[in-house]
Amino acid sequence: MEVFNPNPTVFAPTKSHRVAQFAKPHSLWLNDADSDQEGEYEDESNEVEAIDQDEIFELIRSISDPEHRSMSLEQLAVVSAPQITFDLKFPDRVTVEFTPTVPHCGMSTFIGLSIRVRLLRSLPERYKIDIKVKPGSHQSEHALNKQLNDKERVAAALENPALLEVLEQCLSTASLNA
Amino acid sequence: MRFPGHDDRAWHVAWNPTRSILASCSADKTVRLYTYTSSASEPNTLKFNYNTTIPTGHTKTVRAIAWSPSGKTLATASFDANIGIWEQEDSGEDGEKGEWECMSLLEGHETECKSIAYSSTGTLLASCSRDKTVWIWEVHPDADFECMGVLMEHSQDVKCVAWHPKEEILASASYDDTIKLYLDDPSDDWFCAATLSGHGSTVWTLAWEPEQGQYLASGSDDHTIRIWRRLPGQGELKFQCIAVLEGHDRSVYSISWTKAPPYVSQQAAADGQRNLGWIASTGGDGTIFVWELTLGDNEDAPHIRHSIITRIDAAHGVHDLNSIVWCPRPGMEGTFATAGDDGHMKVWKVQRTEEVGK
């Protein structure tokens, strides 16, 4: 496999401070180790609870980088909490920006797809997610953004068994560091 | 009205043009068929019954479906790159209804097939794919199909194909942000006769003005719908964008154009205008719009007017809507069906009071 960034800069991860309590119970990616914290977040009200930047970041920070599998997207500074923004008019519409480690990174589509799938599986159905690379961070920025937000192409990609297998591997770490 | 749905995202709905059947297809690889009846006591109400599920055998998502004009044949377009041709077996002597059988499997596309459409006479079938091609198939008896042309005009994924309602003109819409129009050269092959540029992103959906085909509408990822007018001219195709409909705030995934009920057209005529029908549109914002289009009586300087006569927010709850289709059958004016990411199909009617009943 072609190596796009042989020597990435590694950043220290932040400490996880809370568990994504809104994730669906059948989500594969939240393990039982979190269960002892569940009590803190019980909420008796039926109100739709807004989800904040940190909670969404919590879901994606520990996804593995496809090229450097032992490292997380957070460690490589591909994702960060401030890069998650909410539409002021529609709080259920979220834009997640990510920063490829190098402008020619051929794995960017895959990274964007892994973020999308992680959020698709974890966030309540009402959320509509747009995924974008940080402006100026990738040579094919426009093409990348277009592909990552084409629901038909995303749906077709997820019916590709080979791609899905690698995706599951990268997502399987997504709660272990939490 | 709402029905037991698919197990996964519903992508498309199609009304049978001659029989009381409505079909939907899904990422769950099946097609579901519903029958409907109108009751004499409540002529405004349709009663729907789940009829059957065709498992299809497609190995991936069934993305689109199309009925032949005769209503006898159903075509399925799948992400597995194949097209299925389905017909119902004759009912047996015991009166039991026949099963839907795969009569033919059209292979040719290299990647996901995205859309499929029969020409108005039913003699031609068009399909398109992420492989950037549009295929034109000639329909022969006994579910036999012959490929008449492979058009490689788009530089990207082709999302939608739509035949002109009267003539053999095909339109295709693409991820390359353009629309292309094709004609058959009697002495040669099918060729691209026009390219329409203007949309700022992927063109997802197309709909011809159903009466004369003088207009083409397109819906895009740029959140707008554009109306293109065919300019007069012998033997050539030229179109001009004459209106941009703004209202959606996410991608427009589906539009459908129907003629308005008689009371609407008559009122327009009384006001010195020509009614061009209604366009229903929907998409990633989960909202349905119904637009009324009218043309001033000055044909030399056509000015098209559009107004929103109905707006339905959260039509499938929090979910995206992927398909919206007017019922083409006489007496069913104002009725349309939608399909959404919730796996459900819904049927709606624009009431005369301009109030929409579920």
XYZ file of C-alpha atoms in Angstrom:
536
model
C 0.000 0.000 0.000
C 1.187 3.459 -0.821
C 2.240 5.442 2.196
C 0.924 8.989 2.071
C 2.420 10.277 5.275
C 5.261 8.087 6.576
C 6.057 10.250 9.573
C 2.996 11.932 11.017
C 3.111 14.347 13.933
C 1.527 12.808 16.988
C -0.414 14.863 19.495
C -1.303 13.953 23.068
C -4.886 12.812 23.457
C -7.177 14.518 25.905
C -8.630 12.580 28.786
C -12.084 11.295 28.199
C -14.372 13.094 30.544
C -17.693 11.587 29.827
C -19.402 8.765 28.125
C -21.624 9.311 25.177
C -24.783 8.408 27.044
C -27.058 9.109 24.102
C -25.553 6.435 21.916
C -28.003 3.742 20.944
C -27.996 0.769 23.299
C -27.286 -1.673 20.491
C -24.291 0.279 19.288
C -21.408 -2.092 18.869
C -18.882 0.496 19.771
C -19.672 1.254 23.350
C -18.338 -1.429 25.651
C -19.428 -2.477 29.064
C -16.517 -0.779 30.769
C -18.537 2.386 30.529
C -21.516 1.006 32.351
C -20.380 2.102 35.816
C -20.724 5.694 34.750
C -24.193 5.357 33.330
C -25.961 6.383 36.523
C -24.590 9.876 36.365
C -26.360 10.591 33.166
C -29.792 9.218 33.760
C -32.337 11.731 32.767
C -35.944 11.329 33.737
C -37.322 13.930 31.383
C -38.511 13.071 27.907
C -37.198 16.249 26.413
C -34.990 15.947 23.425
C -31.588 16.664 24.840
C -29.160 18.690 22.805
C -25.819 17.085 22.164
C -22.759 19.287 22.380
C -19.473 19.538 20.571
C -17.553 17.522 23.173
C -20.014 14.669 23.081
C -19.736 14.349 19.317
C -15.971 14.644 19.536
C -16.022 11.839 22.073
C -17.550 9.563 19.442
C -14.934 10.156 16.769
C -11.677 10.955 18.569
C -10.533 7.356 18.997
C -11.311 6.104 15.485
C -8.073 4.571 14.160
C -6.194 6.263 11.392
C -6.365 3.899 8.387
C -2.693 4.410 7.597
C -1.319 4.362 11.134
C -3.690 1.942 12.778
C -2.147 2.187 16.235
C -2.943 5.887 16.333
C -6.252 7.638 16.696
C -7.612 10.486 14.611
C -7.254 12.681 17.677
C -3.571 11.788 18.174
C -2.877 12.805 14.599
C -4.927 15.990 15.051
C -7.199 14.929 12.185
C -10.225 15.724 14.318
C -10.748 18.163 17.160
C -13.715 19.428 19.154
C -13.664 23.002 17.793
C -13.994 21.590 14.279
C -17.486 20.344 15.118
C -20.088 23.039 14.532
C -23.859 23.294 14.752
C -26.217 25.083 12.424
C -27.602 27.988 14.436
C -31.014 27.668 12.873
C -31.217 23.866 12.976
C -29.305 22.496 15.987
C -29.678 18.945 14.627
C -27.546 19.797 11.616
C -23.881 19.272 12.383
C -20.797 19.954 10.304
C -17.706 17.926 11.170
C -14.516 19.254 9.679
C -11.355 17.179 9.622
C -7.748 17.896 8.718
C -5.840 15.371 6.604
C -2.254 15.023 7.874
C -0.879 15.791 4.409
C -2.567 17.620 1.492
C -2.182 14.609 -0.828
C -3.563 12.104 1.670
C -5.255 9.384 -0.369
C -6.956 8.055 2.752
C -9.051 11.174 3.281
C -12.190 9.738 1.694
C -11.894 6.761 3.950
C -11.358 8.882 7.053
C -14.381 11.000 6.209
C -16.447 7.880 5.624
C -15.389 6.382 8.970
C -16.442 9.580 10.763
C -19.771 9.552 8.932
C -20.491 5.914 9.712
C -19.507 6.308 13.363
C -21.944 9.207 13.760
C -24.634 7.502 11.686
C -24.536 4.557 14.052
C -24.272 6.520 17.279
C -26.269 9.713 17.016
C -30.054 9.811 17.166
C -31.711 9.638 13.759
C -32.681 13.290 13.772
C -29.113 14.416 13.173
C -28.035 15.407 9.669
C -24.275 15.403 9.303
C -22.106 17.210 6.786
C -18.465 16.136 6.634
C -15.835 18.473 5.217
C -12.067 18.705 5.075
C -10.566 21.822 6.584
C -10.399 24.491 3.852
C -6.971 24.497 2.231
C -5.906 21.216 3.834
C -6.284 18.949 0.827
C -5.467 19.256 -2.843
C -8.792 17.699 -3.897
C -10.895 19.478 -1.305
C -13.939 20.068 -3.494
C -14.062 16.544 -4.898
C -13.581 15.069 -1.461
C -16.335 17.133 0.146
C -18.709 16.313 -2.672
C -18.132 12.584 -2.435
C -18.397 12.455 1.352
C -21.778 14.179 1.286
C -23.330 12.211 -1.570
C -25.648 9.855 0.283
C -25.987 7.543 -2.684
C -22.239 7.034 -2.980
C -21.896 6.590 0.766
C -24.681 3.988 0.693
C -23.019 2.147 -2.187
C -19.607 2.244 -0.483
C -21.085 0.619 2.590
C -22.286 -2.290 0.447
C -18.681 -2.985 -0.536
C -17.562 -5.854 1.757
C -13.807 -5.193 1.441
C -14.170 -1.538 2.318
C -16.569 -2.291 5.120
C -14.119 -4.713 6.709
C -11.360 -2.105 6.966
C -13.902 0.408 8.174
C -15.039 -1.878 10.989
C -11.419 -2.358 12.043
C -10.847 1.387 12.255
C -14.100 1.879 14.145
C -13.485 -1.019 16.525
C -11.052 1.101 18.534
C -13.458 3.970 18.739
C -14.499 3.351 22.292
C -11.541 1.489 23.764
C -9.652 4.609 24.740
C -12.699 6.264 26.156
C -51.676 7.346 4.557
C -48.740 5.218 5.577
C -47.844 1.561 5.066
C -45.770 -1.131 6.744
C -42.404 -0.325 5.333
C -39.121 -1.744 4.208
C -36.427 -2.957 6.593
C -34.062 -0.280 5.359
C -34.071 3.050 3.511
C -36.765 3.287 0.805
C -35.262 4.824 -2.318
C -37.973 5.109 -4.890
C -41.702 4.729 -5.583
C -43.535 4.085 -8.861
C -47.253 4.110 -9.729
C -48.341 1.479 -12.217
C -49.779 3.525 -15.119
C -52.687 1.179 -15.911
C -53.393 -0.871 -12.790
C -54.057 0.094 -9.192
C -50.586 -0.857 -7.961
C -47.970 1.238 -6.213
C -44.423 -0.135 -5.888
C -41.492 0.886 -3.712
C -37.885 -0.310 -3.607
C -35.263 -0.262 -0.929
C -31.775 -0.871 0.380
C -33.269 -4.089 1.782
C -33.051 -5.388 -1.831
C -36.799 -5.919 -2.165
C -39.686 -4.344 -4.034
C -42.977 -4.022 -2.165
C -46.285 -3.818 -4.013
C -49.480 -2.251 -2.698
C -52.903 -2.246 -4.324
C -55.483 0.448 -3.816
C -59.184 1.050 -4.306
C -61.344 4.101 -4.047
C -64.666 3.700 -2.350
C -67.866 4.979 -3.917
C -69.001 6.588 -0.691
C -65.763 8.520 -0.209
C -64.384 9.255 -3.663
C -61.594 11.347 -2.159
C -60.226 8.473 -0.126
C -58.016 5.678 -1.344
C -57.739 2.443 0.546
C -54.360 0.729 0.293
C -53.522 -2.903 0.901
C -50.133 -4.518 1.067
C -50.016 -6.948 -1.820
C -46.686 -8.716 -2.025
C -42.914 -8.429 -1.745
C -40.614 -9.294 -4.615
C -37.305 -10.463 -3.084
C -35.641 -9.542 -6.454
C -32.453 -11.531 -5.981
C -30.409 -8.381 -6.477
C -27.324 -8.663 -4.270
C -27.337 -4.968 -3.359
C -29.717 -2.035 -2.907
C -32.579 -1.718 -5.391
C -32.137 1.967 -6.208
C -34.887 2.644 -8.741
C -37.911 1.067 -10.386
C -39.918 1.820 -13.516
C -43.172 0.471 -14.926
C -43.557 0.036 -18.669
C -46.377 2.187 -20.144
C -48.500 -0.960 -20.552
C -48.233 -1.536 -16.804
C -47.281 -5.172 -17.414
C -43.549 -4.973 -16.803
C -41.527 -3.638 -13.901
C -37.824 -2.848 -14.270
C -35.494 -2.724 -11.244
C -32.137 -0.911 -11.174
C -29.688 -2.081 -8.541
C -26.375 -1.116 -6.989
C -25.279 -4.630 -8.044
C -25.017 -3.057 -11.553
C -27.827 -5.177 -13.021
C -31.330 -4.438 -14.224
C -34.154 -6.873 -13.529
C -37.225 -7.196 -15.753
C -40.291 -8.503 -13.928
C -43.695 -9.711 -15.073
C -46.584 -11.243 -13.246
C -47.475 -14.810 -14.151
C -50.979 -15.342 -15.466
C -53.321 -16.228 -12.689
C -54.161 -19.900 -12.418
C -57.591 -21.406 -12.944
C -58.211 -21.240 -9.227
C -58.076 -17.462 -9.571
C -54.947 -17.143 -7.465
C -52.833 -14.206 -8.488
C -49.604 -14.987 -10.228
C -46.148 -14.529 -8.788
C -43.798 -11.840 -10.071
C -41.117 -13.544 -12.127
C -37.748 -12.299 -13.315
C -38.046 -12.461 -17.113
C -34.661 -11.061 -17.895
C -31.510 -9.704 -16.246
C -29.753 -6.938 -18.168
C -26.039 -6.866 -17.501
C -23.737 -4.248 -18.894
C -23.110 -1.507 -16.372
C -19.835 -1.822 -14.509
C -20.959 -0.227 -11.255
C -24.140 0.818 -9.435
C -27.156 1.380 -11.661
C -28.894 4.537 -10.403
C -31.958 5.151 -12.515
C -34.117 3.529 -15.153
C -36.899 4.772 -17.433
C -39.191 3.553 -20.208
C -39.862 5.797 -23.197
C -43.454 6.966 -23.688
C -44.220 4.225 -26.213
C -42.484 1.570 -24.137
C -40.204 0.555 -27.001
C -37.045 1.897 -25.378
C -35.532 1.560 -21.926
C -32.764 3.810 -20.619
C -30.452 3.168 -17.672
C -27.523 4.988 -16.086
C -24.738 4.251 -13.648
C -21.803 5.467 -11.601
C -19.717 4.061 -14.467
C -20.579 7.419 -16.204
C -22.581 5.774 -18.978
C -26.171 5.912 -20.173
C -27.448 2.811 -21.972
C -30.383 2.705 -24.361
C -32.078 -0.658 -24.774
C -34.662 -1.612 -27.366
C -37.523 -3.600 -25.928
C -38.393 -6.696 -27.984
C -41.191 -9.206 -27.341
C -40.648 -11.913 -24.739
C -38.545 -9.740 -22.450
C -35.731 -9.602 -24.959
C -33.603 -6.452 -24.935
C -31.062 -5.169 -27.407
C -28.550 -2.491 -26.528
C -28.875 0.360 -29.049
C -26.223 2.628 -27.623
C -23.843 3.320 -24.786
C -23.490 7.058 -24.256
C -20.317 8.154 -22.531
C -20.893 11.882 -22.362
C -20.817 12.632 -18.658
C -17.502 12.982 -16.833
C -18.965 11.549 -13.604
C -21.634 9.355 -12.027
C -25.003 9.588 -13.854
C -27.846 9.997 -11.357
C -31.059 10.098 -13.354
C -32.551 9.407 -16.798
C -35.899 10.752 -18.041
C -37.647 10.365 -21.413
C -39.548 13.140 -23.110
C -43.329 12.496 -22.757
C -43.963 12.410 -26.528
C -40.748 12.303 -28.541
C -37.737 10.041 -28.434
C -35.553 12.487 -26.542
C -33.663 11.315 -23.493
C -32.342 13.530 -20.694
C -29.705 12.509 -18.137
C -28.489 14.237 -14.961
C -25.114 13.811 -13.359
C -22.702 14.307 -10.488
C -20.745 16.414 -13.005
C -23.433 19.138 -12.402
C -24.776 18.983 -15.973
C -27.806 17.667 -17.819
C -27.411 16.085 -21.253
C -29.998 15.480 -23.952
C -29.789 12.738 -26.531
C -31.355 12.081 -29.915
C -31.344 9.124 -32.241
C -29.710 9.768 -35.576
C -31.743 7.538 -37.924
C -28.705 6.810 -40.077
C -26.309 6.450 -37.195
C -26.246 6.052 -33.412
C -27.702 7.927 -30.481
C -25.801 11.132 -29.837
C -25.646 13.952 -27.317
C -27.481 16.939 -28.787
C -27.292 19.401 -25.901
C -25.649 20.004 -22.533
C -27.373 22.149 -19.911
C -25.106 23.832 -17.377
C -26.154 26.062 -14.535
C -26.564 23.990 -11.406
C -23.841 24.498 -8.810
C -23.614 20.841 -7.820
C -24.857 17.320 -8.569
C -28.116 17.149 -10.532
C -30.117 14.409 -8.811
C -33.457 14.399 -10.562
C -35.304 15.355 -13.754
C -38.946 15.809 -14.732
C -40.449 16.815 -18.086
C -43.519 18.991 -18.325
C -45.952 16.136 -19.014
C -48.328 17.633 -21.603
C -46.099 18.919 -24.384
C -42.585 18.357 -23.101
C -41.727 21.978 -23.822
C -40.084 22.298 -20.418
C -37.674 20.246 -18.349
C -37.208 20.629 -14.581
C -34.088 19.565 -12.690
C -33.366 19.260 -8.969
C -29.891 19.563 -7.516
C -27.557 19.283 -4.578
C -27.329 23.084 -4.820
C -30.811 23.051 -3.159
C -32.545 24.568 -6.209
C -34.863 23.433 -8.959
C -34.293 24.852 -12.417
C -36.876 25.100 -15.193
C -35.498 24.853 -18.736
C -37.493 25.865 -21.784
C -37.001 24.197 -25.131
C -36.348 26.816 -27.776
C -38.016 26.434 -31.154
C -35.826 25.053 -33.918
C -36.014 22.259 -36.421
C -33.739 19.295 -35.902
C -31.804 20.794 -33.062
C -32.204 20.896 -29.347
C -31.693 24.086 -27.443
C -32.770 24.844 -23.917
C -32.699 27.951 -21.831
C -33.018 28.206 -18.061
C -36.052 30.404 -17.381
C -36.606 29.959 -13.647
C -34.817 28.923 -10.474
C -37.080 27.661 -7.689
C -35.639 28.272 -4.245
C -37.104 26.913 -1.045
C -35.318 23.727 -0.055
C -32.368 24.083 2.283
C -30.772 20.667 1.666
C -30.257 18.595 -1.505
C -33.251 18.191 -3.805
C -33.371 14.435 -4.399
C -36.619 14.060 -6.292
C -39.094 16.070 -8.326
C -42.214 15.090 -10.239
C -44.328 17.130 -12.665
C -48.040 16.607 -13.272
C -50.790 18.501 -15.004
C -53.007 20.380 -12.604
C -56.597 19.281 -11.985
C -59.122 20.860 -14.406
C -60.429 23.404 -11.885
C -56.934 24.905 -11.611
C -56.271 25.097 -15.354
C -59.703 26.622 -15.977
C -59.120 29.306 -13.385
C -55.734 30.135 -14.939
C -57.307 30.393 -18.396
C -59.967 32.706 -17.002
C -57.141 34.894 -15.688
C -55.455 35.027 -19.100
C -52.690 32.617 -18.156
C -51.752 29.114 -19.098
C -51.310 26.663 -16.259
C -48.210 24.501 -16.738
C -49.033 22.096 -13.950
C -47.635 21.293 -10.557
C -44.144 20.251 -9.557
C -43.732 18.312 -6.319
C -40.226 18.340 -4.859
C -38.467 16.899 -1.848
C -35.050 15.978 -0.500
C -32.579 16.006 2.351
C -34.472 18.641 4.308
C -37.453 16.294 4.704
C -39.783 18.944 3.296
C -42.284 18.564 0.467
C -43.101 21.548 -1.724
C -45.786 21.683 -4.403
C -45.137 24.475 -6.899
C -47.710 25.806 -9.331
C -46.342 27.027 -12.636
C -48.126 29.450 -14.899
C -47.177 31.121 -18.122
C -48.216 34.602 -19.149
C -50.148 34.740 -22.434
C -47.305 36.426 -24.311
C -45.693 33.440 -26.029
C -42.942 35.560 -27.573
C -41.492 36.595 -24.267
C -42.464 33.689 -22.043
C -42.424 34.550 -18.416
C -42.986 31.621 -16.117
C -44.414 32.297 -12.721
C -44.115 29.920 -9.807
C -45.764 29.883 -6.433
C -45.722 27.408 -3.585
C -49.217 26.046 -3.092
C -48.321 23.492 -0.420
C -45.480 22.976 1.983
C -45.167 19.971 4.305
C -42.298 19.983 6.789
C -40.970 16.805 8.379
C -43.028 14.746 5.932
C -41.325 11.548 7.116
C -40.446 12.798 10.592
C -36.727 13.487 10.977
C -35.843 11.508 7.858
C -34.674 12.451 4.391
C -37.131 11.923 1.545
C -35.662 10.200 -1.492
C -38.553 10.044 -3.916
C -41.746 11.880 -4.776
C -44.021 10.808 -7.641
C -47.424 12.033 -8.833
C -49.941 9.382 -9.719
C -50.264 9.491 -13.533
C -53.695 7.869 -13.714
C -56.788 9.763 -14.847
C -59.008 10.827 -12.001
C -56.094 10.687 -9.567
C -54.886 14.253 -10.104
C -53.291 15.755 -7.050
C -52.262 12.434 -5.503
C -48.585 11.666 -4.971
C -46.428 9.156 -3.099
C -43.177 9.655 -1.205
C -40.436 7.308 0.043
C -37.989 8.069 2.829
C -34.965 6.978 4.804
C -37.381 5.587 7.410
C -38.183 2.775 4.938
C -41.753 3.995 4.607
C -43.886 5.098 1.742
C -46.658 7.644 2.188
C -49.460 8.815 -0.092
C -50.684 12.417 -0.081
C -53.389 14.354 -1.828
C -53.527 18.048 -2.606
C -57.085 18.981 -1.688
C -59.044 21.648 -3.420
C -58.896 23.799 -0.340
C -55.158 23.464 -0.822
C -54.985 21.476 2.325
C -53.118 18.226 2.176
C -54.593 15.140 3.713
C -52.438 12.251 4.763
